[in-house]
XYZ file of C-alpha atoms in Angstrom:
664
model
C -7.034 43.877 15.132
C -5.161 46.030 12.603
C -6.461 43.964 9.697
C -10.029 44.894 10.594
C -9.315 48.640 10.557
C -10.170 50.785 7.579
C -9.009 54.107 6.168
C -11.705 55.565 3.939
C -12.137 58.710 1.847
C -15.618 59.824 0.762
C -15.517 61.859 -2.483
C -18.828 63.727 -2.846
C -20.238 65.718 -5.751
C -21.932 68.846 -4.343
C -22.377 70.680 -7.651
C -25.680 72.317 -8.689
C -26.950 69.185 -10.476
C -26.632 67.203 -7.212
C -28.497 69.620 -4.925
C -31.777 67.682 -5.131
C -30.199 64.488 -3.821
C -27.726 65.949 -1.312
C -30.156 65.496 1.643
C -30.100 61.755 0.954
C -26.300 61.823 0.622
C -26.110 63.520 4.037
C -28.265 60.751 5.536
C -26.060 58.107 3.942
C -22.865 59.683 5.302
C -24.452 60.052 8.745
C -25.440 56.387 8.675
C -21.874 55.445 7.722
C -20.354 57.305 10.678
C -22.975 56.020 13.129
C -22.269 52.403 12.209
C -18.527 52.898 12.453
C -18.935 54.400 15.935
C -20.761 51.204 16.956
C -18.816 48.480 15.147
C -15.473 50.015 14.040
C -14.534 52.803 16.431
C -10.875 52.838 15.312
C -11.618 53.440 11.605
C -10.481 56.683 9.974
C -12.599 58.649 7.500
C -11.903 61.727 5.379
C -14.226 63.797 3.176
C -13.461 65.458 -0.163
C -16.027 67.675 -1.924
C -15.965 68.789 -5.547
C -18.134 71.346 -7.289
C -17.496 73.948 -4.565
C -16.886 77.574 -5.474
C -13.711 77.716 -3.364
C -10.650 75.469 -3.573
C -8.989 74.004 -0.481
C -6.645 71.017 -0.840
C -2.917 70.370 -0.473
C -2.293 69.419 -4.116
C -3.411 72.854 -5.291
C -0.851 74.461 -2.998
C 1.890 72.006 -4.030
C 1.502 71.635 -7.822
C -1.451 73.849 -8.788
C -4.674 72.871 -10.512
C -7.368 70.735 -8.858
C -9.700 73.689 -8.650
C -13.135 73.596 -6.980
C -12.034 70.620 -4.842
C -12.334 71.088 -1.065
C -11.123 68.798 1.710
C -13.958 68.977 4.230
C -12.091 66.804 6.722
C -8.683 65.142 6.667
C -8.132 61.531 7.684
C -9.167 61.164 11.311
C -10.661 58.566 13.638
C -14.471 58.736 13.576
C -16.127 60.783 16.316
C -19.373 62.564 17.117
C -18.194 65.851 15.590
C -17.938 64.184 12.193
C -21.668 63.342 12.355
C -22.440 67.056 12.692
C -20.063 67.899 9.861
C -21.760 65.672 7.273
C -25.337 66.571 8.183
C -25.032 70.006 6.548
C -22.909 69.634 3.428
C -22.139 72.877 1.571
C -23.967 73.394 -1.724
C -21.571 73.959 -4.599
C -22.087 76.513 -7.337
C -19.862 75.202 -10.152
C -19.397 72.035 -12.122
C -16.794 69.774 -10.593
C -14.261 67.351 -12.087
C -14.556 63.967 -10.372
C -11.127 62.805 -11.632
C -9.468 65.770 -9.865
C -11.378 64.904 -6.694
C -10.335 61.226 -6.922
C -6.673 62.250 -7.250
C -6.990 64.440 -4.141
C -8.532 61.497 -2.277
C -5.770 59.113 -3.382
C -3.179 61.701 -2.315
C -4.772 61.866 1.156
C -4.515 58.090 1.571
C -0.963 57.908 0.222
C 0.287 60.673 2.550
C -1.416 58.964 5.475
C -0.095 55.594 4.296
C 2.111 53.600 6.643
C 3.843 50.361 5.715
C 2.825 48.854 9.049
C -0.881 49.424 8.330
C -2.409 46.101 7.270
C -6.058 47.182 7.153
C -8.291 48.173 4.256
C -8.001 51.371 2.216
C -11.067 52.538 0.322
C -12.303 55.481 -1.748
C -16.006 55.973 -2.426
C -17.239 58.405 -5.088
C -20.865 59.605 -5.131
C -21.890 61.605 -8.194
C -24.443 61.788 -10.980
C -21.615 61.946 -13.570
C -23.371 64.676 -15.556
C -20.459 67.112 -15.724
C -17.722 66.631 -18.364
C -14.152 65.887 -17.329
C -11.605 68.409 -18.584
C -8.874 67.258 -20.978
C -5.503 66.525 -19.319
C -2.350 68.469 -20.209
C -0.775 65.287 -21.588
C -2.338 62.174 -23.051
C -6.007 61.278 -23.092
C -8.651 60.954 -20.416
C -8.320 57.163 -20.649
C -4.572 57.508 -19.957
C -5.339 59.623 -16.912
C -7.771 56.996 -15.594
C -5.199 54.242 -16.189
C -2.568 56.202 -14.261
C -4.886 56.763 -11.285
C -6.001 53.113 -11.317
C -2.367 51.954 -11.356
C -1.601 54.006 -8.252
C -4.653 52.581 -6.503
C -3.613 49.045 -7.376
C -0.054 49.550 -6.149
C -1.193 50.946 -2.803
C -3.970 48.375 -2.330
C -6.764 50.963 -2.505
C -10.216 49.725 -3.475
C -12.578 52.053 -5.324
C -16.376 52.264 -5.277
C -18.548 54.525 -7.416
C -22.212 55.257 -6.794
C -23.791 56.979 -9.795
C -27.134 58.621 -8.981
C -29.447 58.651 -11.984
C -33.244 58.439 -12.085
C -34.939 61.832 -12.301
C -31.558 63.597 -12.006
C -30.652 62.387 -15.498
C -33.626 64.108 -17.148
C -32.265 66.782 -19.504
C -28.619 65.733 -19.058
C -26.261 65.628 -22.037
C -26.291 62.057 -23.337
C -22.750 62.177 -24.758
C -21.361 63.371 -21.437
C -23.180 60.593 -19.547
C -21.849 57.935 -21.931
C -18.277 59.259 -21.716
C -18.323 59.354 -17.914
C -19.801 55.846 -17.718
C -16.996 54.655 -20.010
C -14.275 56.287 -17.887
C -15.709 54.996 -14.609
C -16.026 51.477 -16.021
C -12.317 51.608 -16.879
C -11.559 51.724 -13.156
C -13.256 48.345 -12.694
C -11.002 46.910 -15.413
C -7.736 48.503 -14.340
C -8.118 48.323 -10.545
C -10.110 46.772 -7.709
C -13.210 48.849 -8.360
C -16.978 48.568 -8.455
C -19.554 50.851 -10.041
C -23.223 50.942 -9.042
C -26.059 52.952 -10.555
C -29.050 53.835 -8.384
C -32.385 55.224 -9.542
C -34.049 56.356 -6.307
C -33.226 57.534 -2.763
C -34.004 54.142 -1.203
C -31.425 52.418 -3.392
C -28.889 55.136 -2.586
C -29.255 54.421 1.137
C -28.280 50.799 0.542
C -25.687 51.245 -2.205
C -22.778 52.023 0.133
C -21.377 49.220 2.251
C -21.488 51.008 5.593
C -20.297 48.032 7.648
C -17.584 45.600 6.649
C -18.018 41.995 7.763
C -14.991 39.832 7.092
C -15.917 36.508 5.488
C -15.225 33.580 7.807
C -15.569 29.941 6.806
C -17.953 27.803 8.819
C -16.499 24.627 7.302
C -13.266 23.586 5.611
C -13.126 19.977 4.619
C -14.235 17.420 2.076
C -17.510 16.964 0.255
C -17.707 13.174 0.186
C -19.300 11.946 -3.023
C -18.275 8.346 -2.318
C -15.566 6.559 -0.372
C -13.185 7.033 -3.319
C -14.359 10.483 -4.480
C -13.971 13.543 -2.257
C -13.846 17.250 -3.160
C -12.186 19.828 -0.915
C -14.604 22.688 -0.254
C -14.905 25.831 1.841
C -18.287 26.966 3.146
C -19.205 30.584 3.890
C -22.414 32.257 5.015
C -24.153 33.926 2.090
C -26.965 35.577 4.037
C -27.505 35.991 7.765
C -29.992 38.142 9.637
C -28.453 41.335 10.972
C -29.540 41.778 14.571
C -29.468 44.704 16.949
C -26.105 45.365 18.634
C -25.776 43.443 21.878
C -26.774 45.465 24.918
C -24.291 45.141 27.780
C -24.786 45.645 31.482
C -23.157 48.921 32.474
C -22.288 50.376 35.887
C -21.654 54.033 36.689
C -20.181 53.235 40.126
C -16.579 53.570 38.927
C -14.868 56.848 39.874
C -15.172 59.480 37.120
C -11.419 60.064 37.340
C -10.605 56.429 36.486
C -9.791 56.527 32.765
C -9.219 52.775 32.617
C -12.537 51.749 34.174
C -14.424 49.228 32.013
C -17.789 49.786 33.774
C -18.529 46.085 33.213
C -20.964 44.318 35.524
C -20.198 40.809 36.749
C -23.240 38.643 37.495
C -23.138 35.746 39.967
C -26.046 33.369 40.630
C -26.722 31.775 44.014
C -29.102 28.839 44.590
C -30.852 28.491 47.918
C -32.859 25.693 49.497
C -36.640 26.026 49.486
C -36.870 24.479 52.944
C -34.065 26.638 54.353
C -33.735 29.906 52.388
C -30.567 30.816 54.283
C -28.783 27.654 53.096
C -26.845 27.951 49.826
C -26.917 24.837 47.619
C -23.418 24.118 46.195
C -22.994 23.024 42.527
C -22.265 19.394 43.417
C -25.683 19.125 45.083
C -27.590 20.498 42.081
C -28.839 18.444 39.135
C -31.033 19.171 36.133
C -34.265 17.337 35.508
C -36.801 16.894 32.731
C -40.529 16.529 33.142
C -41.860 13.146 32.043
C -45.554 12.960 32.751
C -46.247 13.950 36.355
C -42.692 13.277 37.507
C -39.311 14.970 37.048
C -36.514 12.707 35.817
C -33.079 13.851 37.065
C -30.211 13.595 34.572
C -26.644 14.276 35.655
C -24.138 16.127 33.490
C -22.227 12.878 32.915
C -25.392 11.114 31.719
C -26.319 14.067 29.537
C -22.857 14.045 27.973
C -23.125 10.312 27.317
C -26.495 10.600 25.606
C -25.369 13.390 23.274
C -25.098 12.544 19.603
C -21.493 13.094 18.518
C -21.203 12.680 14.749
C -17.961 13.016 12.815
C -17.240 16.316 11.095
C -17.864 16.254 7.342
C -20.263 16.749 4.438
C -21.626 13.635 2.696
C -23.723 13.376 -0.436
C -26.891 11.369 0.192
C -28.295 11.555 -3.323
C -29.920 13.749 -5.969
C -33.511 14.873 -6.433
C -35.538 16.817 -8.949
C -35.396 20.518 -8.156
C -39.201 20.678 -8.326
C -39.479 18.236 -5.408
C -37.724 20.611 -2.993
C -40.273 23.335 -2.351
C -39.198 26.858 -1.484
C -40.993 26.765 1.874
C -38.777 23.856 2.963
C -35.796 26.209 3.309
C -34.953 27.080 6.912
C -32.199 29.135 8.552
C -29.489 31.068 6.712
C -28.067 30.451 3.238
C -24.485 29.170 2.855
C -22.296 28.998 -0.227
C -20.014 26.066 -1.128
C -16.876 26.862 -3.150
C -13.943 24.704 -4.130
C -10.813 25.117 -2.027
C -9.068 28.246 -3.389
C -5.992 27.476 -5.467
C -6.909 23.842 -6.125
C -7.604 23.491 -9.851
C -8.827 19.892 -9.739
C -11.374 20.594 -7.006
C -12.541 23.715 -8.856
C -13.102 21.686 -12.024
C -14.905 18.967 -10.062
C -17.301 21.464 -8.417
C -17.927 23.181 -11.751
C -18.609 19.911 -13.599
C -20.968 18.686 -10.897
C -22.829 22.022 -10.716
C -23.264 22.257 -14.496
C -24.461 18.660 -14.757
C -27.050 19.273 -12.016
C -28.166 22.500 -13.719
C -28.582 20.774 -17.070
C -30.582 17.918 -15.532
C -32.565 20.244 -13.211
C -31.355 18.353 -10.141
C -30.353 19.309 -6.615
C -28.134 17.410 -4.194
C -29.228 16.283 -0.723
C -26.316 16.338 1.724
C -25.697 15.588 5.374
C -23.568 18.207 7.142
C -21.658 18.352 10.405
C -19.773 21.640 10.308
C -17.380 21.121 13.219
C -16.058 18.363 15.437
C -18.147 17.913 18.565
C -21.256 19.424 17.008
C -24.308 17.921 18.683
C -26.675 17.991 15.736
C -26.722 16.969 12.096
C -28.042 19.204 9.339
C -29.622 17.747 6.210
C -29.771 20.258 3.401
C -30.003 20.866 -0.311
C -27.241 22.044 -2.654
C -28.479 24.168 -5.557
C -26.047 24.808 -8.446
C -24.902 28.416 -8.900
C -23.460 28.806 -12.385
C -21.261 31.885 -12.634
C -21.802 34.413 -15.426
C -18.329 35.881 -14.868
C -15.311 34.166 -16.432
C -13.188 35.139 -13.422
C -15.572 33.586 -10.888
C -15.829 29.825 -10.414
C -19.114 27.912 -10.158
C -20.433 27.120 -6.690
C -23.400 25.755 -4.730
C -25.975 27.422 -2.510
C -26.847 25.434 0.611
C -30.202 25.572 2.403
C -31.053 23.550 5.494
C -34.070 21.269 5.106
C -36.536 20.591 7.942
C -37.128 17.307 9.713
C -40.712 16.175 10.299
C -40.630 17.770 13.785
C -39.847 21.133 12.177
C -42.737 21.098 9.698
C -45.959 22.925 10.519
C -48.779 21.469 8.427
C -51.724 23.731 7.683
C -54.200 22.389 5.150
C -56.387 24.771 3.198
C -59.100 23.949 0.677
C -58.261 24.309 -2.991
C -59.842 27.258 -4.821
C -60.852 24.898 -7.604
C -63.186 23.112 -5.197
C -65.193 26.203 -4.336
C -68.587 26.677 -6.006
C -68.772 28.910 -9.088
C -70.375 31.710 -7.055
C -67.198 31.910 -4.973
C -64.903 32.208 -7.981
C -63.937 35.677 -9.324
C -65.718 36.759 -12.477
C -63.995 38.346 -15.472
C -64.499 41.890 -14.175
C -63.064 41.055 -10.757
C -60.125 39.216 -12.283
C -59.364 42.176 -14.551
C -59.405 44.560 -11.583
C -57.014 42.301 -9.669
C -54.687 42.039 -12.685
C -54.531 45.832 -12.980
C -53.749 46.168 -9.260
C -50.857 43.692 -9.501
C -49.535 45.411 -12.621
C -49.730 48.828 -10.933
C -47.673 47.670 -7.923
C -45.137 45.718 -9.982
C -41.694 46.331 -8.442
C -39.929 45.277 -11.630
C -41.717 46.907 -14.577
C -40.156 46.366 -17.975
C -39.626 50.091 -18.558
C -37.864 50.765 -15.244
C -35.244 49.245 -12.978
C -36.225 46.886 -10.187
C -37.241 48.442 -6.877
C -36.400 47.208 -3.353
C -33.608 44.896 -4.458
C -32.233 43.240 -1.289
C -28.630 44.271 -2.052
C -29.685 47.943 -2.142
C -32.347 48.017 0.599
C -31.275 48.801 4.189
C -33.214 47.582 7.202
C -35.292 50.636 8.241
C -35.674 49.446 11.836
C -31.909 49.064 12.323
C -31.187 52.430 10.691
C -33.696 54.096 12.982
C -32.010 52.477 15.974
C -28.564 53.735 14.893
C -29.961 57.245 14.576
C -31.588 57.054 18.002
C -28.348 55.788 19.568
C -26.482 58.793 18.136
C -29.093 61.189 19.540
C -29.036 59.390 22.896
C -25.258 59.759 23.096
C -25.683 63.545 23.012
C -28.827 63.931 25.078
C -29.861 61.428 27.730
C -33.549 62.334 27.446
C -33.681 62.296 23.636
C -36.978 61.063 22.215
C -37.149 58.215 19.726
C -37.162 59.859 16.268
C -39.883 59.082 13.721
C -39.016 56.832 10.834
C -37.192 58.763 8.137
C -39.238 59.550 5.025
C -36.814 57.752 2.703
C -36.806 54.636 4.885
C -40.585 54.803 5.161
C -40.809 54.148 1.422
C -39.328 50.714 2.142
C -42.160 49.766 4.479
C -45.076 51.425 2.677
C -46.304 51.687 -0.928
C -45.011 54.618 -2.933
C -47.516 57.454 -2.160
C -46.903 59.100 -5.544
C -47.629 55.850 -7.354
C -50.784 55.247 -5.279
C -52.073 58.780 -5.883
C -51.376 58.533 -9.614
C -53.246 55.226 -9.922
C -56.087 55.880 -7.513
C -58.606 54.759 -10.111
C -57.072 51.276 -10.122
C -57.555 50.951 -6.356
C -61.091 52.297 -6.604
C -61.919 49.828 -9.361
C -60.549 46.923 -7.307
C -62.500 47.974 -4.210
C -65.751 48.447 -6.117
C -65.400 45.050 -7.782
C -65.753 43.217 -4.485
C -68.574 43.505 -2.003
C -67.032 43.945 1.429
C -69.157 43.221 4.489
C -68.443 43.509 8.175
C -68.024 40.067 9.689
C -69.768 40.353 13.081
C -68.308 38.503 16.008
C -70.512 35.556 16.876
C -72.029 35.800 20.335
C -71.997 32.874 22.719
C -75.048 31.496 24.428
C -75.319 31.707 28.205
C -74.642 27.982 28.552
C -71.457 28.142 26.455
C -70.258 31.235 28.324
C -70.679 29.398 31.634
C -68.901 26.332 30.266
C -66.006 28.465 29.048
C -65.873 30.234 32.387
C -65.530 26.919 34.197
C -62.632 26.070 31.921
C -60.993 29.452 32.577
C -62.649 32.113 30.425
C -61.536 35.631 29.513
C -62.197 38.832 31.434
C -64.928 39.719 28.971
C -66.776 36.494 29.765
C -66.276 36.958 33.509
C -67.852 40.372 33.204
C -70.818 38.881 31.366
C -71.511 36.415 34.167
C -71.587 39.288 36.618
C -74.230 41.061 34.519
C -77.920 40.991 35.488
C -80.192 38.216 34.139
C -81.783 40.648 31.687
C -78.467 41.117 29.932
C -77.972 37.382 29.765
C -81.409 36.958 28.287
C -80.684 39.474 25.559
C -77.381 37.814 24.821
C -78.978 34.384 24.652
C -81.892 35.474 22.486
C -79.551 36.799 19.792
C -77.712 33.499 19.517
C -79.131 31.126 16.865
C -77.637 27.893 18.120
C -78.605 24.808 16.053
C -78.023 21.351 17.511
C -80.178 19.213 15.219
C -81.903 19.215 11.844
C -85.472 20.439 12.132
C -88.440 19.974 9.810
C -89.022 23.609 8.806
C -85.584 24.519 7.399
C -83.548 21.287 7.415
C -80.954 22.366 4.824
C -80.313 25.693 6.579
C -79.994 23.847 9.907
C -77.567 21.455 8.286
C -75.407 24.278 6.828
C -75.455 26.142 10.161
C -74.088 23.080 11.934
C -71.388 22.718 9.291
C -70.314 26.364 9.568
C -70.231 26.316 13.390
C -67.850 23.390 13.904
C -67.718 23.804 17.671
C -66.834 20.160 18.295
C -64.206 17.784 16.878
C -66.924 15.198 16.119
C -68.956 17.624 13.990
C -69.179 15.250 11.039
C -70.587 12.444 13.155
C -73.089 14.797 14.827
C -74.356 15.918 11.417
C -74.579 12.446 10.034
C -76.420 10.992 13.003
C -78.913 13.871 13.310
C -81.686 12.220 11.261
C -81.812 8.891 9.415
C -82.322 9.068 5.675
C -85.713 7.396 5.686
C -87.080 9.861 8.309
C -86.524 12.906 6.092
C -88.088 13.886 2.815
C -86.011 12.343 0.019
C -85.104 15.626 -1.705
C -84.267 17.253 1.652
C -81.958 14.402 2.596
C -80.195 14.631 -0.736
C -79.817 18.397 -0.360
C -78.289 17.879 3.076
C -75.974 15.224 1.703
C -74.936 17.569 -1.117
C -74.239 20.355 1.406
C -72.197 17.929 3.496
C -70.149 16.903 0.460
C -69.316 20.518 -0.374
C -68.496 21.243 3.266
C -66.120 18.301 3.537
C -64.311 19.384 0.367
C -63.929 22.972 1.544
C -62.845 21.908 5.032
C -60.398 19.361 3.587
C -62.026 16.425 5.381
C -63.071 14.153 2.499
C -62.351 10.898 4.342
C -65.199 11.454 6.816
C -67.679 11.977 3.993
C -66.462 8.957 2.027
C -66.593 6.737 5.103
C -70.117 7.928 5.890
C -71.338 7.333 2.346
C -69.978 3.792 2.400
C -71.675 3.179 5.771
C -74.980 4.476 4.397
C -74.796 2.123 1.434
C -73.833 -0.850 3.623
C -76.643 -0.159 6.120
C -79.309 0.272 3.434
C -78.219 -2.973 1.796
C -79.289 -4.804 4.956
C -82.713 -3.143 5.055
C -85.645 -2.871 2.716
C -84.513 -3.557 -0.860
C -86.917 -0.968 -2.319
C -85.609 1.769 -0.016
C -82.028 0.859 -0.944
C -82.785 0.936 -4.679
C -84.458 4.330 -4.364
C -81.579 5.629 -2.240
C -78.982 4.458 -4.781
C -80.903 5.962 -7.740
C -81.211 9.285 -5.931
C -77.469 9.381 -5.261
C -76.718 8.712 -8.924
C -79.200 11.360 -10.145
C -77.568 14.023 -7.924
C -74.011 12.942 -8.763
C -73.288 12.346 -5.077
C -70.275 10.098 -5.542
C -67.261 9.631 -3.309
C -64.928 12.644 -3.119
C -62.094 11.937 -5.550
C -58.381 12.687 -5.233
C -58.651 15.461 -7.836
C -61.174 17.265 -5.623
C -59.055 16.960 -2.472
C -55.505 16.186 -3.647
C -53.831 16.965 -0.325
C -56.020 14.757 1.868
C -56.562 11.557 -0.109
């Protein structure tokens, strides 16, 4: 479609102050062309360089001026040759004037402009804005910017500026930087423009929008507050995972001379009878079935259609909840954004009032959503208010889908507060951990944030695009290694790690690290596992000679009951092993209380209590303790009194809710 096409001019600063970052600019331009060859093959791109020693542009020939501005490539549909052209940009030798270069870029788009073209027109400037802009022959620099911005606005040209700072700004003239920032910010006021400052190569790689995705609503309808109160809203996707381009089946059987061959492959499936492989089963004789126990229950397409849930399209408010009650890990799927229907003032005011009230009260809304008619499922989600900081942008809501009970995966872990004091970090260890976190802080107060999502490209996708470009030229091209700039996204900054090596050494030395040996199985357990379908390693062990089995068995300290020599150690070994779901009962029934030395029994009971807290199984311990008390009540009164006093002296009470808050 013509509306999805784009004409774009890249205006690049190649002056001496930009030489250090030009390799990253070349990668960015290469990435831009590679993506357009995949997703937007009909787009046109031109390149304008400033800061070059020579001058080569049409405006210089027509009206004079515009020196040290070179048109590297005029507007042309993207192709493989353009990739080669931007991978070795010329290094300029003079200071360039970015306003002259912008005018040359605008002139290229205007001369190529056709009234019938309904697509996008864009200019992107990449510079460090360290060089001063020369004074115009008439008026001021601000007047010149206003004139250029007016032309852009009239022709529907959008303007993006990427200002590279960071280490490049060291030693630069502060007045010049401030003046250039002021002039570039004027574009955002006078025209459809955006300015972005980046501090490092990784951010530069993500600062340019290399692929345009047109916003498409997933829902247009009413947000039903009540039967008498409805707000018209539009819903867009805010974030969605970018996946690899779809691979298509391709055939090279078409004649090379056929220019109109699509090379598409059509796939047909044929079902054959098991009893008679030569007999084809027609569609009317096939039916789907679902396993239900040992049998397969057939369900026809008519029955399946009848059993489908067919809710009405719409979004309904179910109620409000405290924001703290909706945990972050409840969010599933992509994020959507709710806005009021454009152009409707009353709906805009209603959305804004509702969002601000929820923000003030720290509330979120729970809604039921059916995005389209005939949708077979219902989504229940949460609306979070998004209060705009821009006067020209209305308030909105972010929508996140919430899980049903079938979607939740419950994994219980013991609380750190329940661990013994010896397991808690001491002051020295805590200090070492604090220094490590501070060292790797991605948002230090003295610097800009690092790895912001809006400036961080997916390194795996970028590597794939590069490989696809290489593969298009050479069929046997090897997969390239991950680019050094993209590697910084997936690994810690090596310079930062080397500079703060002492912090890492201090953290490592503060904790005693031991190898955790793999527990060996006894011969009996190996044979039991083998009967149930063991691994290759276990099968190999059974084929070994008896001597090997004897060695393996002798190393295994398998405890099945509490002995008299080391009862507490036996007890703790059984707790740590947990090789059976009834481990608590096995421990508790090992030896009656009156058959063991009193202090030993209490020590075992204390170990059991700690084990149940750490393993988040307090109910088993509490039930056992109650059973012990009930059983001793029925026996000898003296034994019961002694047992009760011993429990009280050791503080062996029931496990409370504060000790195991998630399980009681």
